[in-house]
Each structure stands twice: as structure tokens, then as C-alpha cells.
mmCIF file of C-alpha atoms in Angstrom:
data_model
loop_
_atom_site.group_PDB
_atom_site.id
_atom_site.type_symbol
_atom_site.label_atom_id
_atom_site.label_comp_id
_atom_site.label_asym_id
_atom_site.label_seq_id
_atom_site.Cartn_x
_atom_site.Cartn_y
_atom_site.Cartn_z
ATOM 1 C CA GLN P 1 1.202 20.164 5.016
ATOM 2 C CA SER P 2 1.143 16.928 2.936
ATOM 3 C CA TRP P 3 3.405 14.069 3.619
ATOM 4 C CA THR P 4 4.678 11.333 1.271
ATOM 5 C CA VAL P 5 5.931 7.922 1.751
ATOM 6 C CA VAL P 6 8.979 6.718 -0.597
ATOM 7 C CA PRO P 7 10.763 3.172 -0.510
ATOM 8 C CA ASP P 8 14.248 3.262 0.890
ATOM 9 C CA PHE P 9 15.276 -0.227 1.397
ATOM 10 C CA THR P 10 14.065 -4.028 1.837
ATOM 11 C CA HIS P 11 16.454 -6.663 3.607
ATOM 12 C CA HIS P 12 15.311 -10.187 4.170
ATOM 13 C CA ALA P 13 16.832 -10.179 7.583
ATOM 14 C CA HIS P 14 15.238 -13.243 9.224
ATOM 15 C CA SER P 15 14.084 -16.817 8.448
ATOM 16 C CA ALA P 16 11.147 -16.159 10.393
ATOM 17 C CA SER P 17 8.603 -13.488 11.349
ATOM 18 C CA LEU P 18 9.866 -10.560 13.052
ATOM 19 C CA SER P 19 8.829 -9.886 16.923
ATOM 20 C CA ALA P 20 10.500 -6.939 18.248
ATOM 21 C CA VAL P 21 12.188 -3.881 16.926
ATOM 22 C CA ALA P 22 14.289 -1.168 18.491
ATOM 23 C CA VAL P 23 16.205 2.084 17.695
ATOM 24 C CA ASN P 24 18.636 4.325 18.863
ATOM 25 C CA ASN P 25 20.227 7.376 17.086
ATOM 26 C CA ARG P 26 22.588 5.021 14.970
ATOM 27 C CA TYR P 27 21.218 1.446 14.855
ATOM 28 C CA VAL P 28 17.846 -0.534 14.287
ATOM 29 C CA VAL P 29 17.867 -3.886 15.822
ATOM 30 C CA THR P 30 15.401 -6.415 14.953
ATOM 31 C CA GLY P 31 14.298 -9.777 16.975
ATOM 32 C CA SER P 32 12.784 -12.724 15.243
ATOM 33 C CA ARG P 33 11.349 -16.214 15.728
ATOM 34 C CA ASP P 34 14.527 -17.417 14.566
ATOM 35 C CA GLU P 35 15.916 -16.465 17.717
ATOM 36 C CA THR P 36 18.534 -14.222 16.348
ATOM 37 C CA ILE P 37 18.745 -10.248 16.721
ATOM 38 C CA GLN P 38 20.106 -8.304 13.622
ATOM 39 C CA ILE P 39 21.895 -5.052 13.661
ATOM 40 C CA TYR P 40 21.578 -2.388 10.852
ATOM 41 C CA ASP P 41 23.817 0.412 11.017
ATOM 42 C CA MET P 42 21.183 3.306 9.529
ATOM 43 C CA LYS P 43 23.942 5.860 9.176
ATOM 44 C CA LYS P 44 26.188 3.620 6.613
ATOM 45 C CA LYS P 45 22.957 1.480 5.586
ATOM 46 C CA ILE P 46 24.812 -1.699 6.081
ATOM 47 C CA GLU P 47 23.706 -4.684 7.837
ATOM 48 C CA HIS P 48 26.219 -5.115 10.853
ATOM 49 C CA GLY P 49 25.895 -8.409 12.276
ATOM 50 C CA ALA P 50 23.809 -10.785 14.369
ATOM 51 C CA LEU P 51 23.575 -11.386 18.229
ATOM 52 C CA LEU P 52 23.139 -15.144 19.058
ATOM 53 C CA GLN P 53 22.870 -15.469 23.058
ATOM 54 C CA HIS P 54 19.255 -16.279 23.007
ATOM 55 C CA ASN P 55 17.506 -19.791 22.679
ATOM 56 C CA GLY P 56 13.765 -18.823 21.815
ATOM 57 C CA THR P 57 11.620 -16.115 20.120
ATOM 58 C CA ILE P 58 13.182 -12.476 20.843
ATOM 59 C CA THR P 59 10.316 -10.907 22.539
ATOM 60 C CA CYS P 60 11.497 -7.718 23.693
ATOM 61 C CA LEU P 61 14.468 -5.122 22.423
ATOM 62 C CA GLU P 62 15.021 -1.769 23.926
ATOM 63 C CA PHE P 63 18.045 0.570 23.784
ATOM 64 C CA TYR P 64 19.000 2.854 26.723
ATOM 65 C CA GLY P 65 20.855 5.850 24.945
ATOM 66 C CA THR P 66 23.708 5.191 22.486
ATOM 67 C CA ALA P 67 25.897 2.385 24.729
ATOM 68 C CA HIS P 68 23.370 -0.184 26.015
ATOM 69 C CA LEU P 69 20.652 -2.500 24.753
ATOM 70 C CA LEU P 70 18.642 -4.793 26.496
ATOM 71 C CA SER P 71 16.932 -7.938 25.072
ATOM 72 C CA GLY P 72 14.488 -10.440 26.462
ATOM 73 C CA ALA P 73 13.054 -13.567 24.983
ATOM 74 C CA GLU P 74 11.312 -16.987 25.293
ATOM 75 C CA ASP P 75 14.142 -18.636 27.003
ATOM 76 C CA GLY P 76 13.851 -16.407 30.190
ATOM 77 C CA LEU P 77 16.878 -14.615 29.801
ATOM 78 C CA ILE P 78 17.758 -10.379 29.766
ATOM 79 C CA CYS P 79 20.875 -9.683 28.300
ATOM 80 C CA ILE P 80 22.437 -6.531 28.315
ATOM 81 C CA TRP P 81 24.534 -5.423 25.590
ATOM 82 C CA ASN P 82 27.420 -3.028 25.062
ATOM 83 C CA THR P 83 26.614 -1.355 21.677
ATOM 84 C CA LYS P 84 30.154 -0.396 21.059
ATOM 85 C CA ARG P 85 31.585 -3.798 20.569
ATOM 86 C CA TRP P 86 28.165 -5.783 20.583
ATOM 87 C CA GLU P 87 29.578 -7.691 23.711
ATOM 88 C CA CYS P 88 27.038 -9.560 25.960
ATOM 89 C CA LEU P 89 27.896 -7.650 29.533
ATOM 90 C CA LYS P 90 25.514 -9.840 31.578
ATOM 91 C CA SER P 91 22.895 -12.415 30.907
ATOM 92 C CA ILE P 92 20.337 -12.460 33.437
ATOM 93 C CA LYS P 93 18.018 -15.372 34.099
ATOM 94 C CA ALA P 94 14.886 -13.294 34.768
ATOM 95 C CA HIS P 95 11.909 -15.054 34.453
ATOM 96 C CA LYS P 96 11.022 -18.891 35.000
ATOM 97 C CA GLY P 97 9.082 -18.852 31.776
ATOM 98 C CA HIS P 98 9.459 -16.246 29.059
ATOM 99 C CA VAL P 99 10.260 -12.548 29.049
ATOM 100 C CA THR P 100 7.104 -10.924 27.679
ATOM 101 C CA SER P 101 8.268 -7.340 28.254
ATOM 102 C CA LEU P 102 10.848 -4.783 29.925
ATOM 103 C CA SER P 103 11.266 -0.984 30.132
ATOM 104 C CA ILE P 104 14.048 0.956 31.093
ATOM 105 C CA HIS P 105 13.718 4.006 33.513
ATOM 106 C CA PRO P 106 14.736 7.093 32.198
ATOM 107 C CA SER P 107 17.817 7.451 34.573
ATOM 108 C CA GLY P 108 19.030 4.081 33.187
ATOM 109 C CA LYS P 109 19.408 2.871 36.741
ATOM 110 C CA LEU P 110 16.694 0.365 36.465
ATOM 111 C CA ALA P 111 14.344 -1.822 34.666
ATOM 112 C CA LEU P 112 10.847 -3.478 34.793
ATOM 113 C CA SER P 113 10.095 -6.727 33.410
ATOM 114 C CA VAL P 114 7.183 -8.983 33.386
ATOM 115 C CA GLY P 115 7.063 -12.634 32.262
ATOM 116 C CA THR P 116 4.704 -15.848 31.827
ATOM 117 C CA ASP P 117 5.619 -16.589 35.492
ATOM 118 C CA LYS P 118 3.169 -14.078 36.780
ATOM 119 C CA THR P 119 5.760 -11.762 38.254
ATOM 120 C CA LEU P 120 6.617 -8.073 37.926
ATOM 121 C CA ARG P 121 10.494 -7.748 38.688
ATOM 122 C CA THR P 122 12.772 -4.573 38.983
ATOM 123 C CA TRP P 123 16.328 -4.874 38.128
ATOM 124 C CA ASN P 124 19.141 -2.948 39.535
ATOM 125 C CA LEU P 125 21.167 -2.237 36.306
ATOM 126 C CA VAL P 126 24.100 -0.762 37.982
ATOM 127 C CA GLU P 127 24.795 -3.912 39.625
ATOM 128 C CA GLY P 128 23.181 -6.537 37.300
ATOM 129 C CA ARG P 129 20.722 -7.953 40.008
ATOM 130 C CA SER P 130 17.147 -8.401 40.865
ATOM 131 C CA ALA P 131 16.133 -5.535 43.274
ATOM 132 C CA PHE P 132 12.470 -6.436 43.851
ATOM 133 C CA ILE P 133 9.806 -9.026 42.692
ATOM 134 C CA LYS P 134 6.056 -8.354 42.684
ATOM 135 C CA ASN P 135 3.711 -11.242 41.976
ATOM 136 C CA LEU P 136 0.788 -10.454 39.522
ATOM 137 C CA LYS P 137 -2.491 -12.376 39.673
ATOM 138 C CA GLN P 138 -2.359 -12.649 35.594
ATOM 139 C CA ASN P 139 0.508 -12.887 33.031
ATOM 140 C CA ALA P 140 1.408 -9.170 31.970
ATOM 141 C CA HIS P 141 2.498 -9.042 28.326
ATOM 142 C CA ILE P 142 3.448 -5.489 28.215
ATOM 143 C CA ILE P 143 5.243 -2.941 30.865
ATOM 144 C CA LYS P 144 6.106 0.612 30.171
ATOM 145 C CA TRP P 145 7.601 3.428 32.139
ATOM 146 C CA SER P 146 6.385 7.223 31.574
ATOM 147 C CA PRO P 147 8.870 9.591 30.034
ATOM 148 C CA ASP P 148 9.460 11.283 33.432
ATOM 149 C CA GLY P 149 9.774 7.966 35.005
ATOM 150 C CA GLU P 150 7.474 8.614 37.895
ATOM 151 C CA ARG P 151 4.889 6.130 36.934
ATOM 152 C CA TYR P 152 4.751 3.020 35.047
ATOM 153 C CA VAL P 153 2.042 1.176 33.303
ATOM 154 C CA THR P 154 1.586 -2.904 33.037
ATOM 155 C CA VAL P 155 -1.065 -4.397 30.541
ATOM 156 C CA VAL P 156 -2.898 -7.838 31.283
ATOM 157 C CA THR P 157 -5.168 -8.606 28.147
ATOM 158 C CA ASN P 158 -7.353 -5.851 27.907
ATOM 159 C CA LYS P 159 -6.549 -4.030 31.266
ATOM 160 C CA VAL P 160 -4.003 -1.344 32.067
ATOM 161 C CA ASP P 161 -2.861 -0.894 35.447
ATOM 162 C CA VAL P 162 -1.379 2.699 36.483
ATOM 163 C CA TYR P 163 1.589 2.234 38.956
ATOM 164 C CA LYS P 164 3.121 5.000 40.800
ATOM 165 C CA LEU P 165 6.960 4.525 41.327
ATOM 166 C CA ASP P 166 7.269 6.330 44.819
ATOM 167 C CA THR P 167 4.727 3.718 46.168
ATOM 168 C CA ALA P 168 4.632 0.681 43.889
ATOM 169 C CA SER P 169 0.976 0.736 44.233
ATOM 170 C CA ILE P 170 -1.963 0.873 41.428
ATOM 171 C CA THR P 171 -3.216 4.151 41.283
ATOM 172 C CA GLY P 172 -5.757 3.497 38.601
ATOM 173 C CA THR P 173 -6.827 1.115 35.859
ATOM 174 C CA ILE P 174 -7.872 1.694 32.510
ATOM 175 C CA THR P 175 -10.127 -1.335 30.725
ATOM 176 C CA THR P 176 -10.685 -1.849 27.372
ATOM 177 C CA GLU P 177 -13.293 -3.852 25.234
ATOM 178 C CA LYS P 178 -10.476 -6.067 23.096
ATOM 179 C CA ARG P 179 -6.989 -7.330 24.015
ATOM 180 C CA ILE P 180 -4.440 -4.517 23.813
ATOM 181 C CA SER P 181 -1.481 -4.973 21.407
ATOM 182 C CA SER P 182 0.286 -1.748 22.121
ATOM 183 C CA LEU P 183 0.467 1.357 24.363
ATOM 184 C CA ARG P 184 2.586 4.641 24.023
ATOM 185 C CA PHE P 185 3.043 7.350 26.178
ATOM 186 C CA ILE P 186 2.154 10.516 24.210
ATOM 187 C CA THR P 187 2.843 12.868 27.317
ATOM 188 C CA ASP P 188 3.681 12.025 30.924
ATOM 189 C CA SER P 189 0.217 11.519 31.713
ATOM 190 C CA ILE P 190 -1.523 10.525 28.105
ATOM 191 C CA LEU P 191 -1.460 6.983 26.806
ATOM 192 C CA ALA P 192 -2.039 6.022 23.367
ATOM 193 C CA ILE P 193 -3.781 2.491 23.461
ATOM 194 C CA ALA P 194 -4.409 0.148 20.542
ATOM 195 C CA GLY P 195 -5.196 -3.304 20.339
ATOM 196 C CA ASP P 196 -7.298 -6.124 18.535
ATOM 197 C CA ASP P 197 -9.680 -3.819 16.751
ATOM 198 C CA GLU P 198 -9.351 -0.617 14.536
ATOM 199 C CA ILE P 199 -9.589 2.093 17.159
ATOM 200 C CA ILE P 200 -6.895 4.304 18.719
ATOM 201 C CA ARG P 201 -7.698 5.508 21.945
ATOM 202 C CA PHE P 202 -6.139 8.308 24.172
ATOM 203 C CA TYR P 203 -6.492 7.842 27.849
ATOM 204 C CA SER P 204 -5.532 10.075 30.951
ATOM 205 C CA CYS P 205 -3.377 8.161 33.265
ATOM 206 C CA ASP P 206 -4.725 10.583 36.198
ATOM 207 C CA SER P 207 -8.492 10.109 35.604
ATOM 208 C CA GLN P 208 -8.293 6.833 33.338
ATOM 209 C CA LYS P 209 -10.880 8.328 30.994
ATOM 210 C CA CYS P 210 -10.909 7.969 27.364
ATOM 211 C CA LEU P 211 -9.956 11.570 25.866
ATOM 212 C CA CYS P 212 -10.509 10.646 22.282
ATOM 213 C CA GLU P 213 -10.894 7.553 20.317
ATOM 214 C CA PHE P 214 -11.021 7.122 16.431
ATOM 215 C CA LYS P 215 -10.861 4.496 13.626
ATOM 216 C CA ALA P 216 -7.532 4.126 12.403
ATOM 217 C CA HIS P 217 -7.114 1.154 10.122
ATOM 218 C CA GLU P 218 -9.445 -1.533 8.922
ATOM 219 C CA ASN P 219 -7.925 -4.191 10.651
ATOM 220 C CA ARG P 220 -6.304 -5.004 14.296
ATOM 221 C CA ILE P 221 -3.839 -2.537 15.060
ATOM 222 C CA LYS P 222 -0.288 -4.171 15.981
ATOM 223 C CA ASP P 223 2.029 -1.417 16.773
ATOM 224 C CA ILE P 224 1.996 2.455 17.455
ATOM 225 C CA TYR P 225 4.514 4.856 17.846
ATOM 226 C CA SER P 226 4.844 8.222 18.478
ATOM 227 C CA PHE P 227 8.030 11.176 18.237
ATOM 228 C CA GLU P 228 8.080 14.961 18.229
ATOM 229 C CA ARG P 229 9.421 17.011 15.337
ATOM 230 C CA GLU P 230 9.619 20.660 14.914
ATOM 231 C CA GLY P 231 6.916 21.257 17.688
ATOM 232 C CA GLN P 232 4.843 18.460 15.735
ATOM 233 C CA HIS P 233 3.210 15.644 17.289
ATOM 234 C CA VAL P 234 3.130 12.348 14.797
ATOM 235 C CA ILE P 235 1.825 9.159 15.794
ATOM 236 C CA VAL P 236 2.752 6.130 13.427
ATOM 237 C CA THR P 237 0.427 3.308 13.134
ATOM 238 C CA ALA P 238 1.052 -0.277 11.484
ATOM 239 C CA SER P 239 -1.644 -2.619 11.270
ATOM 240 C CA SER P 240 -2.634 -6.186 10.132
ATOM 241 C CA ASP P 241 -4.625 -4.467 7.198
ATOM 242 C CA GLY P 242 -0.907 -3.803 5.926
ATOM 243 C CA TYR P 243 -1.218 -0.311 6.277
ATOM 244 C CA ILE P 244 1.177 1.944 8.121
ATOM 245 C CA LYS P 245 -0.428 5.505 8.796
ATOM 246 C CA MET P 246 0.951 9.103 10.163
ATOM 247 C CA TRP P 247 -1.114 10.970 12.119
ATOM 248 C CA ASN P 248 -0.793 14.806 13.335
ATOM 249 C CA LEU P 249 -2.025 15.091 17.149
ATOM 250 C CA ASP P 250 -2.628 18.370 18.408
ATOM 251 C CA LEU P 251 -1.893 18.179 22.053
ATOM 252 C CA ASN P 252 -3.669 21.492 22.962
ATOM 253 C CA LYS P 253 -6.830 19.863 21.250
ATOM 254 C CA ILE P 254 -6.432 16.106 22.442
ATOM 255 C CA LYS P 255 -10.027 15.441 22.323
ATOM 256 C CA ASP P 256 -10.315 16.079 18.482
ATOM 257 C CA VAL P 257 -9.211 13.400 15.935
ATOM 258 C CA PRO P 258 -5.769 13.556 15.017
ATOM 259 C CA THR P 259 -5.416 14.441 11.015
ATOM 260 C CA LEU P 260 -3.919 11.827 8.703
ATOM 261 C CA LEU P 261 -0.580 12.922 7.390
ATOM 262 C CA CYS P 262 -0.025 9.898 4.872
ATOM 263 C CA GLU P 263 -0.434 6.259 4.354
ATOM 264 C CA VAL P 264 1.023 3.416 2.505
ATOM 265 C CA ASN P 265 -0.259 -0.204 1.714
ATOM 266 C CA THR P 266 2.810 -2.370 2.273
ATOM 267 C CA LYS P 267 0.941 -5.225 0.984
ATOM 268 C CA ALA P 268 2.260 -7.286 4.086
ATOM 269 C CA ARG P 269 1.230 -8.321 7.452
ATOM 270 C CA LEU P 270 2.785 -6.064 10.069
ATOM 271 C CA THR P 271 3.864 -6.926 13.298
ATOM 272 C CA CYS P 272 5.962 -4.209 14.948
ATOM 273 C CA LEU P 273 7.047 -0.768 14.310
ATOM 274 C CA ALA P 274 9.507 1.776 15.164
ATOM 275 C CA VAL P 275 10.765 5.192 14.273
ATOM 276 C CA TRP P 276 14.310 6.202 13.810
ATOM 277 C CA LEU P 277 15.093 9.931 13.402
ATOM 278 C CA GLY P 278 17.952 10.602 11.680
ATOM 279 C CA GLN P 279 20.395 13.452 11.942
ATOM 280 C CA ALA P 280 18.926 16.683 10.545
ATOM 281 C CA SER P 281 19.763 16.831 6.621
ATOM 282 C CA GLU P 282 19.586 19.531 4.204
ATOM 283 C CA THR P 283 16.080 18.790 3.401
ATOM 284 C CA LYS P 284 12.960 18.241 5.444
ATOM 285 C CA GLU P 285 11.697 15.363 3.326
ATOM 286 C CA ASN P 286 14.544 12.786 4.223
ATOM 287 C CA SER P 287 15.434 14.002 8.058
ATOM 288 C CA ASP P 288 13.455 11.375 9.637
ATOM 289 C CA LYS P 289 13.165 7.774 9.544
ATOM 290 C CA ALA P 290 11.157 4.801 10.528
ATOM 291 C CA ALA P 291 11.772 1.164 10.694
ATOM 292 C CA THR P 292 9.160 -1.510 10.911
ATOM 293 C CA SER P 293 8.887 -5.123 10.523
ATOM 294 C CA SER P 294 6.251 -7.146 8.586
ATOM 295 C CA GLN P 295 5.065 -10.796 8.666
ATOM 296 C CA ALA P 296 4.879 -13.345 6.101
ATOM 297 C CA ASN P 297 3.919 -12.315 2.591
ATOM 298 C CA GLU P 298 4.381 -14.171 -0.492
ATOM 299 C CA ASP P 299 6.002 -11.583 -2.316
ATOM 300 C CA GLU P 300 9.365 -9.745 -1.237
ATOM 301 C CA LYS P 301 7.968 -6.030 -0.737
ATOM 302 C CA SER P 302 10.366 -2.957 -0.751
ATOM 303 C CA SER P 303 10.567 -0.857 2.080
ATOM 304 C CA ILE P 304 9.078 2.142 2.652
ATOM 305 C CA VAL P 305 10.020 5.519 4.261
ATOM 306 C CA ARG P 306 8.808 9.164 4.081
ATOM 307 C CA LYS P 307 10.007 12.358 5.557
ATOM 308 C CA THR P 308 10.002 9.784 8.395
ATOM 309 C CA LYS P 309 11.619 6.984 6.649
ATOM 310 C CA VAL P 310 9.427 4.095 7.256
ATOM 311 C CA CYS P 311 10.850 0.846 6.067
ATOM 312 C CA TRP P 312 9.757 -2.643 6.729
ATOM 313 C CA THR P 313 10.791 -6.011 6.028
ATOM 314 C CA ASP P 314 9.032 -8.976 4.832
ATOM 315 C CA LYS P 315 9.764 -12.544 5.984
ATOM 316 C CA SER P 316 8.201 -15.113 4.137
ATOM 317 C CA ASP P 317 11.266 -16.982 3.917
ATOM 318 C CA LYS P 318 10.674 -20.512 5.713
ATOM 319 C CA THR P 319 14.599 -21.762 5.069
ATOM 320 C CA ALA P 320 16.074 -23.522 7.974
ATOM 321 C CA LYS P 321 17.131 -21.190 10.873
ATOM 322 C CA ARG P 322 20.792 -19.363 9.961
ATOM 323 C CA LYS P 323 22.548 -18.292 12.981
ATOM 324 C CA ARG P 324 25.434 -16.312 11.978
ATOM 325 C CA LYS P 325 27.979 -14.412 13.700
ATOM 326 C CA ILE P 326 29.161 -10.840 13.471
ATOM 327 C CA THR P 327 31.871 -10.679 10.583
ATOM 328 C CA PRO P 328 34.168 -7.821 9.751
ATOM 329 C CA GLU P 329 32.670 -7.987 6.250
ATOM 330 C CA LYS P 330 29.450 -5.684 6.445
ATOM 331 C CA GLN P 331 26.796 -6.450 3.690
ATOM 332 C CA LYS P 332 25.237 -3.449 1.844
ATOM 333 C CA LEU P 333 21.515 -3.476 2.009
ATOM 334 C CA GLU P 334 20.387 -3.174 -1.320
ATOM 335 C CA ALA P 335 17.414 -1.313 -3.000
ATOM 336 C CA PRO P 336 14.717 -3.806 -3.760
ATOM 337 C CA LEU P 337 15.309 -3.873 -7.813
ATOM 338 C CA GLN P 338 19.171 -4.973 -7.125
ATOM 339 C CA LYS P 339 18.163 -7.208 -4.483
ATOM 340 C CA LYS P 340 16.018 -9.391 -7.056
ATOM 341 C CA LYS P 341 18.378 -9.383 -9.355
ATOM 342 C CA LYS P 342 21.186 -10.652 -7.409
ATOM 343 C CA LYS P 343 18.944 -13.123 -6.190
ATOM 344 C CA GLN P 344 18.020 -14.453 -9.578
ATOM 345 C CA ASN P 345 21.686 -14.930 -10.518
ATOM 346 C CA SER P 346 22.680 -16.498 -7.401
ATOM 347 C CA SER P 347 19.687 -18.963 -7.678
ATOM 348 C CA ALA P 348 21.521 -22.117 -8.703
#
């Protein structure tokens, strides 16, 4: 089965590089060094507005279902948003330093966060308060729950500590040679890990052994994402080399190298990636979509998407920070050519 990648839209959303992206069944949200969170309605293909609660780079974004979004930033705050009216329901001073990562438990009742104050904090989301604080020896920059919610992992530089929920104790440690930039649970017990080299590695959380490794890119891998569709497990990778690649993973043959489904050169420096799976449509080719972000490139590049539509945004604009509030007028996302024309006409 051959997959193809086709452009969908590009949108110059921020005045600085993107630092986080998240998706639910309707929206894509992007966080940036410009301190704003931009919202996109993927069903209507429109820009939906901006969230301006944070002062500092947005470091992490995560949806819980269709109703809530959590955001974390360098100002130490975690904000809980209602996605119906996009109101900030609660703003929590979560860490003394930056919030570096957060993860919501599959039940939605609690969340974990890590920050530059060397703490791992558990949050009771039902009551919106701190439930537990654990001191770490070093700053962790990634935290993530397993899909079944029975374990979680923290990443400190090149080391992954695996914790069990019921004991909150470390059950094993995975160490890689290079700094880890991204990890993803492929199953409840298998982790895909990517970092400051060109290699993707699959590890067992139970044995901490490497099950498979393969060279995916020509430069460091910035983000990794996975989804399942019609029984097929697909891994999407984004690298500083500008390529987005999609791989078919056979879980029954986890030791075999995944096969490349398709690739595209975005000619931009990618920083983060997410996959938006749209509603089932008539044709298989356009039923899935992926949203990703890229960092500084001279030219404005068109976005990309395939059957899993992969869109990226380029952010070379050095203009001053724009802080905009949500307005009823929603700006249409334009195709790359239309956007360029509009820019030329309006440049006075």
C-alpha cells in the first residue's frame, strides 16, 4: 500500500517558533515562544482565536476528551480551559520554575507535571488542587502516562524512569546514549523513544530492553507520534532535517524494522508534531489529518497532509509579538497560493 502526502493549508500563526501542539477530535491548538496559544477549528478550517493567559513560552498542551485543555508554560502556571467557550476555568501556580511537561491520566481525574524546580507534582483535577509532590534529583523535561494509566514515565536528559501508579516507585530505568526529545507509548508496555540522533528505538517497559532500533532520519528527531487505523499501527516522525515520515509498524513482529509508508521534505526546521484523525470520509485518502509545526525557515512553506493529513506551519516572521483576543470574526485558513497573493496585495 503506497501513501502520498498532499498539501492542505499553511498558516503563519505565531510571531515566534512553535513549541507545542495538541489535537482533539475537532481542534488543533499550537503554543509558541510568543506566549500565545492559537486555536484552529479543523472541521470548518478556520482560525478560531487565541488564548492569552500565560506570560512565557508555552511548553506543553494536552486535551482531555472534547471538553478540556491543559496548558503549561515557562511562567510556572498550568491553566485548565473549557473548550466549549474557551474560558480559563482555573490557573494553578504549579512550579516555582518553568512547567516543562504535563500528562493527564486516562481517567481525567488527575494529572502529572514536571518543572525546573526538580519536582514531580500530582494534581487532583476534580478539585483543582495539588495532591502530591515528589522531589527529583534533576529536572525532568518529559512526563507521560501509559494508555492504561497503570504506569507513567519521566525523562531526565537521556534517562527514562518507569513508575508504577499504585506504588509511585520506579520499576525500571531505560538509558540511551543521546538526549531524549520525544517518546510515545505504542502499547501499554512498549515505548518508542527518539532523541538527538537519527535513530528510533522501541523499548519494553517491563524488561527495559531495546526490542528494535532503526535509522529514521538524517538529523535529530524532534517528535514522534503514533495512531491506529483500520488495524494498522502508524508511526509519524518529524526531524530537524525537514522530513516528516510515516512508518507501518507490525506489533506482532515488533523486532522487525517498520516499513516506510511515505515521506515529505517540508524544507523547514520542524519542532513538534501531532496527528489529527478526522471523521470517516468517503475516501480513505482524506480521512485522517496530522498537524505539525516547524521552526524558522526563510520561505513560507505550504503545509502538508496525506491520508493522514500532515500540516505544518512555518514561523520565520520576526515581527513584534501580537496579542489578540478571540473575536467573533473567524479568519479563513487559506491555501498557500491565495495567502501569498493576499500578502502581496496588502503590503503597503
